[in-house]
GROMACS .gro file of C-alpha atoms in nm:
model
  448
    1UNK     CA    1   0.757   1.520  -2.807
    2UNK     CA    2   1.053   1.596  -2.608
    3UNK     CA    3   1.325   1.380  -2.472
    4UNK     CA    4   1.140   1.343  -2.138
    5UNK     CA    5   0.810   1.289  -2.230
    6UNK     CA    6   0.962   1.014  -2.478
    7UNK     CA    7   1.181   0.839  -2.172
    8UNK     CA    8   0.851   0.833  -1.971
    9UNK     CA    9   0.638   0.672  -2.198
   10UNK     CA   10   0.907   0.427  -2.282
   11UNK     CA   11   0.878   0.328  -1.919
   12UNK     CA   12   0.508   0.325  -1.880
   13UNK     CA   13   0.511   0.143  -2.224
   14UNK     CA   14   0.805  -0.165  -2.086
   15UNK     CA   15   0.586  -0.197  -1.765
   16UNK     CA   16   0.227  -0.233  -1.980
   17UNK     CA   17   0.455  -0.507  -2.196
   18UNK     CA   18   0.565  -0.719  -1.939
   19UNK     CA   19   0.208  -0.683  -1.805
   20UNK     CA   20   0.064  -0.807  -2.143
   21UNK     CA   21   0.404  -1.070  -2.208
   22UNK     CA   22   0.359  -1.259  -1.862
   23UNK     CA   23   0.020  -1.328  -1.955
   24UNK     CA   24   0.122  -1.530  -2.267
   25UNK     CA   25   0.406  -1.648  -2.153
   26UNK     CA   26   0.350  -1.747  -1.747
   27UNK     CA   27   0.673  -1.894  -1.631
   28UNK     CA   28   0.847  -1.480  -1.736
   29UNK     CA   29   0.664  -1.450  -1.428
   30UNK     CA   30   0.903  -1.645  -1.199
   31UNK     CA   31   1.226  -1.438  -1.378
   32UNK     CA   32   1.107  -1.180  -1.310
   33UNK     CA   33   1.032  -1.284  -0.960
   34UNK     CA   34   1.390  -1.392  -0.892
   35UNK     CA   35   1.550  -1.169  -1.090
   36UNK     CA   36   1.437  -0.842  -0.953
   37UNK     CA   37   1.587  -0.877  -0.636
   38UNK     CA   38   1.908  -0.959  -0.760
   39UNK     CA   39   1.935  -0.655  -1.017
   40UNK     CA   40   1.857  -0.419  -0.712
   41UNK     CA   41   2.049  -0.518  -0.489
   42UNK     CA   42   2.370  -0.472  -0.750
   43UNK     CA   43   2.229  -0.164  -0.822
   44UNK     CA   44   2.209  -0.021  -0.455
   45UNK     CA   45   2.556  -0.161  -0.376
   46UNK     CA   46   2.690  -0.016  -0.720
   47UNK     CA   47   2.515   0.307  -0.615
   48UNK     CA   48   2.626   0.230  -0.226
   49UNK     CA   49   2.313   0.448  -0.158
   50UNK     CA   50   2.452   0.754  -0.244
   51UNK     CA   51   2.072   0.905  -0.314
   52UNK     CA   52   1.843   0.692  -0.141
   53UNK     CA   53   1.833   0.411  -0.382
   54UNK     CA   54   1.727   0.177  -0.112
   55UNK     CA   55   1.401   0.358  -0.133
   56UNK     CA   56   1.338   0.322  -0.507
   57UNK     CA   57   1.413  -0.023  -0.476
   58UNK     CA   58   1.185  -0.079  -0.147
   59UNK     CA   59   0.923   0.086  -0.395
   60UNK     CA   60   0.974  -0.107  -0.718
   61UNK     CA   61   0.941  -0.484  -0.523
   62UNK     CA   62   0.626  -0.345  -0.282
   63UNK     CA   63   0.446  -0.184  -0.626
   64UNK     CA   64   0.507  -0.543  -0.783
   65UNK     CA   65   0.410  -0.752  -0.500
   66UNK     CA   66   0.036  -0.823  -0.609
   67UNK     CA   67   0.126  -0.860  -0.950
   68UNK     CA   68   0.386  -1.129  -0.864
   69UNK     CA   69   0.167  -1.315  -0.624
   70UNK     CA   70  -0.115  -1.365  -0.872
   71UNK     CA   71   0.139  -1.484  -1.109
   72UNK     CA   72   0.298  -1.718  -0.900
   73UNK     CA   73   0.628  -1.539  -0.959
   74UNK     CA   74   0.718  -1.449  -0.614
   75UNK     CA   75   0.995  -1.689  -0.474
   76UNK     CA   76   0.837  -1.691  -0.124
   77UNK     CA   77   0.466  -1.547  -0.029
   78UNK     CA   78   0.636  -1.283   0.227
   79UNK     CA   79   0.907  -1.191   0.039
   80UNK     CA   80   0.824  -0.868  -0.070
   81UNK     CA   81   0.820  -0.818   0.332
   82UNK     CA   82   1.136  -0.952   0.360
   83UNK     CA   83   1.307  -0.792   0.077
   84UNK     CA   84   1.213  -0.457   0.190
   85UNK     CA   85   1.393  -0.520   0.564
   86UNK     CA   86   1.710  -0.668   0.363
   87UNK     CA   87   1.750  -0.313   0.123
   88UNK     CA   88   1.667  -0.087   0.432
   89UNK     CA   89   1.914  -0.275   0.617
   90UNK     CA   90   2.167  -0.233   0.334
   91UNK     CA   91   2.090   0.145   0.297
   92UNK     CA   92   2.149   0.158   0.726
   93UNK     CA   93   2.545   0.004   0.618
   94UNK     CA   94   2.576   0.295   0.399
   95UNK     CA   95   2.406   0.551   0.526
   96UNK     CA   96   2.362   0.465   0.891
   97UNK     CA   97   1.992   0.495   1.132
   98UNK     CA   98   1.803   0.793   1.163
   99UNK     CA   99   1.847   1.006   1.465
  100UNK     CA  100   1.606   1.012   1.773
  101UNK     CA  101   1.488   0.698   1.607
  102UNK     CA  102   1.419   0.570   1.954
  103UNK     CA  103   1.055   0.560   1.963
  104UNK     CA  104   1.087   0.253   1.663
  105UNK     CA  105   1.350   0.103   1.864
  106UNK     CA  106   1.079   0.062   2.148
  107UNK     CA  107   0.818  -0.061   1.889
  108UNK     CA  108   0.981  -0.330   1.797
  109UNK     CA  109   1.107  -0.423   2.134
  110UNK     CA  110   0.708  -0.393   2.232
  111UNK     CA  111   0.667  -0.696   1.942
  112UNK     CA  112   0.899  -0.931   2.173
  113UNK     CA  113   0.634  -1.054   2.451
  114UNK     CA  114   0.389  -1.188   2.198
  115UNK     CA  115   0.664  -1.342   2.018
  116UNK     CA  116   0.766  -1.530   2.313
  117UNK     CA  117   0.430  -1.602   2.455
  118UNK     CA  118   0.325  -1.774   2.107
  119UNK     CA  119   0.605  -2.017   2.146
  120UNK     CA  120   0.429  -2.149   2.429
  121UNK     CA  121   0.045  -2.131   2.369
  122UNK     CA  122   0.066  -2.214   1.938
  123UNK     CA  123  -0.096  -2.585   1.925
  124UNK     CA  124   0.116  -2.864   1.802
  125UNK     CA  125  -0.053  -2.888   1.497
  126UNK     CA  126   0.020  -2.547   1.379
  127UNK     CA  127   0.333  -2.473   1.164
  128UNK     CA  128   0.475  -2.275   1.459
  129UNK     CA  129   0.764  -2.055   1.229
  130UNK     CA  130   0.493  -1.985   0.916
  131UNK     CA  131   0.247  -1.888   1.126
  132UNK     CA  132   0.420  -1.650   1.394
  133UNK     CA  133   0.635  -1.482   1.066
  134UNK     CA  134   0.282  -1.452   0.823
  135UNK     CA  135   0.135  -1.261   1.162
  136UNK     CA  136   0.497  -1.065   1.302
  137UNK     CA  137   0.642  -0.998   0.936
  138UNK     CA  138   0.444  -0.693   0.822
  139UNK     CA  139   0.501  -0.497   1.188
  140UNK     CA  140   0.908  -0.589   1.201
  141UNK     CA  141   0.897  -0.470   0.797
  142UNK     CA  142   0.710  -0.119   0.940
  143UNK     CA  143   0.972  -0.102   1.246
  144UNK     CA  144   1.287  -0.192   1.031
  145UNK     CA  145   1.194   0.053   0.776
  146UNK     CA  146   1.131   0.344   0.992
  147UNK     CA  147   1.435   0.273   1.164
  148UNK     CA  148   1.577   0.400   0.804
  149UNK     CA  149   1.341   0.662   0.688
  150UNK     CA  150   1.305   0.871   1.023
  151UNK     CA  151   1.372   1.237   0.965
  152UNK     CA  152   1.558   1.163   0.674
  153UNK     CA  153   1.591   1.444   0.437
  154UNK     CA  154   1.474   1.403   0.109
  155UNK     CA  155   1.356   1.638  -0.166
  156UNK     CA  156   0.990   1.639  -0.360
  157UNK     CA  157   1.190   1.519  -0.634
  158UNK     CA  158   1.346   1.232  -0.508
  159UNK     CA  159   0.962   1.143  -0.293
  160UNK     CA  160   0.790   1.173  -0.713
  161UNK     CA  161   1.023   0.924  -0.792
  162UNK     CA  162   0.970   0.672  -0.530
  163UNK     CA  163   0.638   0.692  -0.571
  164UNK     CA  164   0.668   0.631  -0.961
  165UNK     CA  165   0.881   0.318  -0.856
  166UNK     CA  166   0.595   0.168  -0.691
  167UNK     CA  167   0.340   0.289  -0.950
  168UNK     CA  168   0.502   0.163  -1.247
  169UNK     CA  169   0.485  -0.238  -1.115
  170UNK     CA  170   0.111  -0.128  -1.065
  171UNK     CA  171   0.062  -0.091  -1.444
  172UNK     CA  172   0.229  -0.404  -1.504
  173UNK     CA  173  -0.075  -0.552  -1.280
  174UNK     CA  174  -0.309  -0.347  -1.428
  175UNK     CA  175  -0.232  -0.469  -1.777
  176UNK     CA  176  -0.250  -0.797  -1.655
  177UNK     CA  177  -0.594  -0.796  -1.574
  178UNK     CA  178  -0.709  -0.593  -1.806
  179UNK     CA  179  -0.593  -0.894  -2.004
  180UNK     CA  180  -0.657  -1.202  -1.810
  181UNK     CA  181  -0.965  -1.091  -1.683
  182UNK     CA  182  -1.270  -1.208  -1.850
  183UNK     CA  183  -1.520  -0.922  -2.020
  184UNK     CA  184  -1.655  -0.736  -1.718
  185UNK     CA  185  -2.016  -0.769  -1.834
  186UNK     CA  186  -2.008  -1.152  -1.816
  187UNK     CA  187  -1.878  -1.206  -1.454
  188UNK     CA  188  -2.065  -0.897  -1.235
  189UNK     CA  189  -2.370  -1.007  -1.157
  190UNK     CA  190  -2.401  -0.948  -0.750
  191UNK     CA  191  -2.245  -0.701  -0.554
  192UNK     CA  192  -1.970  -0.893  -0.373
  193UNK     CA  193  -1.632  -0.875  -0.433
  194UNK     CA  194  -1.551  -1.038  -0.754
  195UNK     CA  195  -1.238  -1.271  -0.804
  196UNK     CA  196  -1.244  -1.334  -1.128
  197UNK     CA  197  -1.278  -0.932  -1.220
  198UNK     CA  198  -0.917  -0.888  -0.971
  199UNK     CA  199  -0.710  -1.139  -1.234
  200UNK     CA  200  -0.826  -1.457  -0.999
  201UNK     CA  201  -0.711  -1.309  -0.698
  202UNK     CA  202  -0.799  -1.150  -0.383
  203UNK     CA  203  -0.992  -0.839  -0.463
  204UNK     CA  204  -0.890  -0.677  -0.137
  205UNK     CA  205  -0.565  -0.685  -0.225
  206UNK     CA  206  -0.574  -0.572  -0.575
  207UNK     CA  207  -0.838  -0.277  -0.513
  208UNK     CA  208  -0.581  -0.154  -0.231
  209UNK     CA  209  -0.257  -0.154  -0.498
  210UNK     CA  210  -0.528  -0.023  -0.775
  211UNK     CA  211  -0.643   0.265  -0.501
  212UNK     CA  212  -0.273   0.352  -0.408
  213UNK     CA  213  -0.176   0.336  -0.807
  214UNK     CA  214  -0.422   0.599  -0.912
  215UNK     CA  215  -0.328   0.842  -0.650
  216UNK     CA  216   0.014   0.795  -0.763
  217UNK     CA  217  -0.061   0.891  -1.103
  218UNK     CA  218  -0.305   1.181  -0.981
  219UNK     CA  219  -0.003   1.340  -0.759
  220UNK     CA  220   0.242   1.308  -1.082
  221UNK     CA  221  -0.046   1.561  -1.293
  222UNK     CA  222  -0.062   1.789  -0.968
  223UNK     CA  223   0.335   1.755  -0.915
  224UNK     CA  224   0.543   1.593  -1.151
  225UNK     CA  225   0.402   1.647  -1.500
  226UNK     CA  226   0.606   1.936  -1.669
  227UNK     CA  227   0.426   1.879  -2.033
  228UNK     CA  228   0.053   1.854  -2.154
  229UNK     CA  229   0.168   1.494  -2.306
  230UNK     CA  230   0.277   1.368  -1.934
  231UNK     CA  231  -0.075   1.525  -1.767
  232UNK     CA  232  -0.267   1.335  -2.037
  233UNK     CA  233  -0.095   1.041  -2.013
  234UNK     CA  234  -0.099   1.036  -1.618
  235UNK     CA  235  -0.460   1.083  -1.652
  236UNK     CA  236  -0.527   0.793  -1.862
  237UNK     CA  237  -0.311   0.603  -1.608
  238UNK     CA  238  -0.503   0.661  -1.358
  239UNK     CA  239  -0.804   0.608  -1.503
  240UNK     CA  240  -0.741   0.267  -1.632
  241UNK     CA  241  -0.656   0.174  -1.292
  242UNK     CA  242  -0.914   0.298  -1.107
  243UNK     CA  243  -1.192   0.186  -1.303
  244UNK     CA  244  -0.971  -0.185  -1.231
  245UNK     CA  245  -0.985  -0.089  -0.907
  246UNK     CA  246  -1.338   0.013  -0.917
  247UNK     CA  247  -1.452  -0.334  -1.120
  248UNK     CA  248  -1.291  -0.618  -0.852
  249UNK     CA  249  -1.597  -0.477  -0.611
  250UNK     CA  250  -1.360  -0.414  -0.318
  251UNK     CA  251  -1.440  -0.050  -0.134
  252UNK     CA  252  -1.168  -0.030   0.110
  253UNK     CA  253  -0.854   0.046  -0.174
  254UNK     CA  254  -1.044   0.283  -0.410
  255UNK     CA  255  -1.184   0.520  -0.125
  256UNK     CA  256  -0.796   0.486   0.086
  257UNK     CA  257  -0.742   0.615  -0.269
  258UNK     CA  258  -0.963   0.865  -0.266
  259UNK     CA  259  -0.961   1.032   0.042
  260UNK     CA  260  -0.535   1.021   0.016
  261UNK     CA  261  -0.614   1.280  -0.317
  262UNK     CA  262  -0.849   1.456  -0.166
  263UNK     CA  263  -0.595   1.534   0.146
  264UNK     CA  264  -0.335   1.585  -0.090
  265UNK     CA  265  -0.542   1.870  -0.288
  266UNK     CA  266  -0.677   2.016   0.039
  267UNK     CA  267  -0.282   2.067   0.145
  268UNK     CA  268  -0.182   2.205  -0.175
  269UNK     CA  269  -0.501   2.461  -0.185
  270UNK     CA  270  -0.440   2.593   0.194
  271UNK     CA  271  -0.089   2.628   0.107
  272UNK     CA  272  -0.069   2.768  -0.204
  273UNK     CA  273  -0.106   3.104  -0.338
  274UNK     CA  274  -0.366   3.309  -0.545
  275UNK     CA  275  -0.211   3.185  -0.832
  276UNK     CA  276  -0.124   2.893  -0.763
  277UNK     CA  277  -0.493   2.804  -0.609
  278UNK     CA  278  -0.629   2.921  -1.018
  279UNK     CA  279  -0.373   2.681  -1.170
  280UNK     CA  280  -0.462   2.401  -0.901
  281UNK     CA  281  -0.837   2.469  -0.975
  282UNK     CA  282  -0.820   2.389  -1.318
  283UNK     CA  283  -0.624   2.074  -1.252
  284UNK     CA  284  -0.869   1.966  -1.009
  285UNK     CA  285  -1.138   2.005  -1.269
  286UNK     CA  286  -0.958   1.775  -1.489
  287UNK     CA  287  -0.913   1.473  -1.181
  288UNK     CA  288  -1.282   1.569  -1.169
  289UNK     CA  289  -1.358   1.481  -1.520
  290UNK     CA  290  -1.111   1.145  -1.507
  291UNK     CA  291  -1.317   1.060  -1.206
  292UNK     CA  292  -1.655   1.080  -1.363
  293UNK     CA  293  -1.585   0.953  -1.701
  294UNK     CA  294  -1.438   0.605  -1.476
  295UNK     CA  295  -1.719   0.615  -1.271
  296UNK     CA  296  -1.972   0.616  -1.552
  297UNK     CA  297  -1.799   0.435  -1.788
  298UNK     CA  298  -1.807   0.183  -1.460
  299UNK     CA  299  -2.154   0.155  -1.389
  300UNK     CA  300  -2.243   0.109  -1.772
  301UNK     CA  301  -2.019  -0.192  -1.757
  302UNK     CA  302  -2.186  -0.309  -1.429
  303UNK     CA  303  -2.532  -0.246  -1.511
  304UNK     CA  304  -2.535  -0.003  -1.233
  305UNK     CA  305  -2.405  -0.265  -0.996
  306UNK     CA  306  -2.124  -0.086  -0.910
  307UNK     CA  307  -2.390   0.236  -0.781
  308UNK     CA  308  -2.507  -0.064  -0.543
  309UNK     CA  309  -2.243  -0.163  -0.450
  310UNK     CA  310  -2.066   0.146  -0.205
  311UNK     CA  311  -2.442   0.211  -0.140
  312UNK     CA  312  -2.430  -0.105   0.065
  313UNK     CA  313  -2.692  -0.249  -0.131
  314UNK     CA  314  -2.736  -0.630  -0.294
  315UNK     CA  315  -2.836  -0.709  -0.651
  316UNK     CA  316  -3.201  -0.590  -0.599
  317UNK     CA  317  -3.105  -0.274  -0.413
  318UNK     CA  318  -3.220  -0.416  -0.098
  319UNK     CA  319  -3.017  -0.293   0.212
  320UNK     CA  320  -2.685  -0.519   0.377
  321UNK     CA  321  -2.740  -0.593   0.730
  322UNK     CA  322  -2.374  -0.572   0.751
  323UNK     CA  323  -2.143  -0.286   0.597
  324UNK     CA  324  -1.843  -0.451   0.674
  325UNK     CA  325  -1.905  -0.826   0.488
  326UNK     CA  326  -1.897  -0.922   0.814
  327UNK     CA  327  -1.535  -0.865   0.922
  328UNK     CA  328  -1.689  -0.647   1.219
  329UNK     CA  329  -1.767  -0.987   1.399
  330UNK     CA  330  -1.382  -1.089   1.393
  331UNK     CA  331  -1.303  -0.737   1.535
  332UNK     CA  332  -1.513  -0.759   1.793
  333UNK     CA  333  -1.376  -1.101   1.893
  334UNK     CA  334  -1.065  -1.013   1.905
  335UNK     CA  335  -1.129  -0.718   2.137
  336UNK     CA  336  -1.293  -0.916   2.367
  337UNK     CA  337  -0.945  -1.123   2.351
  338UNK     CA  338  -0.824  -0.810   2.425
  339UNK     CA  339  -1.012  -0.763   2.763
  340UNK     CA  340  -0.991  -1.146   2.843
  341UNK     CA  341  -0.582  -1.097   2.865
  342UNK     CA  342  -0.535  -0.682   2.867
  343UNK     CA  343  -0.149  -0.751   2.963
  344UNK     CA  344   0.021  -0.980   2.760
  345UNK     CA  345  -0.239  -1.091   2.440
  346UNK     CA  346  -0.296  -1.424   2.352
  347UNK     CA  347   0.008  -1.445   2.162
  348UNK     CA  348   0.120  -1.413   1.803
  349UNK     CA  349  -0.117  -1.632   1.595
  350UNK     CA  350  -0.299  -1.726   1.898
  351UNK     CA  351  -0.602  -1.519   1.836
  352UNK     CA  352  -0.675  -1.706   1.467
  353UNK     CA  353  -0.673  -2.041   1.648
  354UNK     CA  354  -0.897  -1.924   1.945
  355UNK     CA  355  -1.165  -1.829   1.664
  356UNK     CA  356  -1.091  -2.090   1.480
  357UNK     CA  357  -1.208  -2.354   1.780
  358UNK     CA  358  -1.505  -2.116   1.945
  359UNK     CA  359  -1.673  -2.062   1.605
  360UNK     CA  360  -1.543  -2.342   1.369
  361UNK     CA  361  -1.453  -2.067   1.070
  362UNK     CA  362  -1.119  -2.075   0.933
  363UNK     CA  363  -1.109  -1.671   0.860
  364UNK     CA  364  -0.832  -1.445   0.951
  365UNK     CA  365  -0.846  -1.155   1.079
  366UNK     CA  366  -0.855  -0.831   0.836
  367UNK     CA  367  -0.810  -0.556   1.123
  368UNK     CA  368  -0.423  -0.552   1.175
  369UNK     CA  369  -0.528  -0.277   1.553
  370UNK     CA  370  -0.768  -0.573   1.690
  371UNK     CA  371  -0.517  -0.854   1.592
  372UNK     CA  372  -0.239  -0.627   1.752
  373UNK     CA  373  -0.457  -0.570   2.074
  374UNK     CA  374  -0.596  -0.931   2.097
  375UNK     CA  375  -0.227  -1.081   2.024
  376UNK     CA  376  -0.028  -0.814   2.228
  377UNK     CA  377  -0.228  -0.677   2.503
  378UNK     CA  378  -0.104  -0.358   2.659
  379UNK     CA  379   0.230  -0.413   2.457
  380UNK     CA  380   0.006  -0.365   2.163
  381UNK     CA  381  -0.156  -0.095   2.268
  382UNK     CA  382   0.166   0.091   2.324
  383UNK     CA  383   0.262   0.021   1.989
  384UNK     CA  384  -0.023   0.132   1.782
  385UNK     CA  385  -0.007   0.496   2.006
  386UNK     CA  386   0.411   0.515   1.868
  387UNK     CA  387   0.322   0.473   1.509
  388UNK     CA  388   0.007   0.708   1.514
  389UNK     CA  389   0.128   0.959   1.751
  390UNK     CA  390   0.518   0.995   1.619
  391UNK     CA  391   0.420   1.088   1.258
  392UNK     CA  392   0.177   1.362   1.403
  393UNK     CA  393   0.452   1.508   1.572
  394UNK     CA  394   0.706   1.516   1.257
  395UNK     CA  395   0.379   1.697   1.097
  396UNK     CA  396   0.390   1.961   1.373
  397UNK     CA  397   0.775   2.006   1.314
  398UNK     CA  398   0.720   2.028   0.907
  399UNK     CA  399   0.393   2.148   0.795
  400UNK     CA  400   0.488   2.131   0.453
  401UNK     CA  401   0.489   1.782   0.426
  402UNK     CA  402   0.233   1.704   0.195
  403UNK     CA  403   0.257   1.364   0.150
  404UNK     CA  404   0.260   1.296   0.508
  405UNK     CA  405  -0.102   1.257   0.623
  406UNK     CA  406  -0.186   1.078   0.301
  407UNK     CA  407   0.057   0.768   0.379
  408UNK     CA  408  -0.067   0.799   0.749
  409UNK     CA  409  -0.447   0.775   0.592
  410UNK     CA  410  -0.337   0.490   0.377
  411UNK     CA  411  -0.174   0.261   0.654
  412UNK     CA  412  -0.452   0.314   0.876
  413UNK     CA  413  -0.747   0.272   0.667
  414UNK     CA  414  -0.543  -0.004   0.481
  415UNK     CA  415  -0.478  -0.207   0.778
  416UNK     CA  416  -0.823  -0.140   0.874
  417UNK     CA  417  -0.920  -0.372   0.571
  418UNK     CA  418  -0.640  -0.579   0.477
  419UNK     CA  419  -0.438  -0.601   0.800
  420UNK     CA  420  -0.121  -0.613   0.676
  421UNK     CA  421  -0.127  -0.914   0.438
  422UNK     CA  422   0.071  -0.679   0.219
  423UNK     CA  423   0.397  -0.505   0.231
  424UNK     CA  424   0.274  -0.195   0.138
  425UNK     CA  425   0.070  -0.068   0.436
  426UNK     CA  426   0.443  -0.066   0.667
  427UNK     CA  427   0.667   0.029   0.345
  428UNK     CA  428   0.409   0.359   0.297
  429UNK     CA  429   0.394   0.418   0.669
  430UNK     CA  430   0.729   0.441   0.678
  431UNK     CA  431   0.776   0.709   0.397
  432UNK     CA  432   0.537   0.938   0.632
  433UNK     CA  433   0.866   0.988   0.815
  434UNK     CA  434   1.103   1.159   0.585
  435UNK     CA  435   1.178   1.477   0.611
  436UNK     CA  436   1.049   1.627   0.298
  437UNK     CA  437   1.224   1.926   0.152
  438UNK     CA  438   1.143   2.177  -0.134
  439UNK     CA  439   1.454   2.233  -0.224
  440UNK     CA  440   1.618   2.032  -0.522
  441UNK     CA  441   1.843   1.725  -0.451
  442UNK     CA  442   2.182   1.856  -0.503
  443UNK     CA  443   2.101   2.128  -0.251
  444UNK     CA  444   2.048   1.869   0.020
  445UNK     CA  445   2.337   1.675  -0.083
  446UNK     CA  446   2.559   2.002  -0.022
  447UNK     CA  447   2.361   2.059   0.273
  448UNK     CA  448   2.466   1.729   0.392
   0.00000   0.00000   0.00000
């Protein structure tokens, strides 16, 4: 084993042990918690950002933010939101905004009316400061952070290492489960999401980390893994997560997960030589294999539930009336929000209450496009056209991006399903922006 293959699996190995620690011993949970955010930001002000260390550290806290939650270790519910707009503010001190960074500029400005009109229309009884930040946080986080990461260079290397930053805090989660988690036999016996099988938490949210963690580990074998040890080892990575992914009974993360691999390998194939399409080939036999043996390894621990499950179907394999658990109901209020006040919204937080008193159920919404139409009208609508048309356009200028469309797939799909109750849907987005280079990173530092 060589020095590098020994350094990574001493990192994979400290994340699966505080994973398997803060399940014996809870209250780590809240040090770690609190002390993360204080050991980065030393770091990036040691560093003064020299090499993008923001980004790493943006990474590390939204790759840990699941894990924290479920553990009661986070120090505020948002603060993973937060956290991120406080290092990308610190990196903008030392390294200053993007250029031509105007079209973020105007999204957040476009947040402003339904800010102001929720000030006015929130009911008394509503906590008026939680509930316009819980709704406005995840957007600012997106707009803040693309204020930073716009046309940025960076090189592959530096991207493969942000994205192990957020994978490794995925580990740490997975282990946790895997641990706290009763036996997987015991608790699946219906096809709805399952709780209990997600470490007691919200299986939306952990299949969407779980779905983003295996493609991280599938793009280090296809990218990053410069020994046989580090493809194995990547493999069983992402393995272990996906079939944790795969167990908590929540579609939305493990096919964002999907389909982000599959774009990745269709880049890599259209750009890549004869060669290199042979040598790609047989690595996409292997994520082939991994696949399989989680899937069926999966539905023998499900007895075939699982099969039933993304087939839409209920314990008896009798047809859902409703694909969507029923969330298509709350889109299609909101829309109609939408068209009842096309100008201005109803205002930030507005839209829950509405439901709340036409249909007496205390749901929020899961589709973070309908909330943004209902709550910002025609503002809204100008918004959601910035963020999908600008990273298009950067795609035009540098076709060989080829992590691009896959964070664009993820923050769509993801706030498709999980609005943007996580930080990770606007950190992601964001990293669709940099300027991706092939070269390695002391050439762009010279270049610079």
């Amino acid at each position: 084993m060589i020095k590098e293959d020994f350094t990574y699996l001493n990192m994979v190995f400290l994340h699966v042990a505080i994973g398997a620690t803060v399940q014996f011993i809870p209250f780590i949970s809240i040090f770690l918690g609190y002390g993360m955010y204080f050991f980065w930001i030393i770091y990036i002000i040691k560093k003064q950002n020299r090499n993008n260390e923001v980004l790493i550290a943006a990474a590390y806290i939204v790759g840990s933010e699941v894990f924290l939650r479920m553990t009661g270790g986070n120090p505020l519910y948002e603060i993973t939101k937060y956290g991120v707009i406080i290092f990308l503010l610190i990196g903008m001190y030392y390294k200053g905004i993007s250029r031509g960074v105007i079209p973020y500029w105007i999204f957040l400005l476009l947040l402003v009316p339904g800010l102001v009109l929720s000030t006015s229309v929130l009911s008394f009884e509503s906590n008026m400061r939680t509930t316009i930040m819980f709704n406005i946080s995840g957007p600012v986080c997106l707009g803040i952070a693309s204020l930073y990461t716009f046309r940025r260079k960076i090189s592959l290397e530096n991207t493969n290492d942000i994205l192990l930053a957020m994978g490794l805090p995925i580990v740490t989660c997975m282990t946790y489960v895997f641990i706290h988690a009763p036996s997987t036999r015991e608790i699946i016996t219906g096809t709805s999401s399952s709780s209990a099988a997600s470490g007691g938490f919200g299986p939306n949210q952990v299949a969407t980390i779980f779905g983003l963690g295996m493609f991280v580990f599938f793009s280090r074998i296809i990218l990053s893994s410069k020994t046989s040890f580090q493809v194995v080892l990547n493999a069983i990575l992402a393995l272990c997560i996906g079939y944790r992914g795969l167990v908590t009974f929540s579609r939305g993360g493990m096919i964002t997960g999907i389909l982000m691999l599959g774009l990745l390998l269709l880049f890599l194939y259209q750009k890549s030589n004869f060669k290199g399409r042979v040598k790609l080939s047989y690595i996409m036999i292997l994520i082939g294999f991994t696949l399989s043996v989680g899937w069926i390894f999966t539905v023998s621990q499900t007895s075939g539930l699982i099969n039933n499950r993304y087939a839409n179907q209920n314990a008896n394999g009798e047809q859902k009336e409703s694909k969507f658990t029923g969330r298509e109901d709350i889109a299609m209020d909101e829309i109609d929000l939408f068209l009842q006040n096309p100008i201005f919204g109803v205002g930030v937080g507005r839209g829950y209450e509405l439901r709340t008193i036409s249909t007496g159920d205390d749901v929020l919404s899961h589709d973070e496009i309908t909330r943004m139409l209902a709550e910002h009208g025609s503002f809204g609508v100008l918004g959601l056209l910035i963020l999908i048309v600008t990273p298009l356009v950067l795609y035009l200028e540098n076709k060989f991006n080829m992590f691009l469309l896959c964070f664009v797939v993820f923050w769509f799909l993801t706030i498709n399903h999980a609005a943007m109750r996580l930080a990770v849907p606007a950190f992601v987005y964001s990293l669709s922006l940099l300027n991706l280079q092939l070269g390695s990173p002391e050439k762009l530092k010279e270049e610079e």
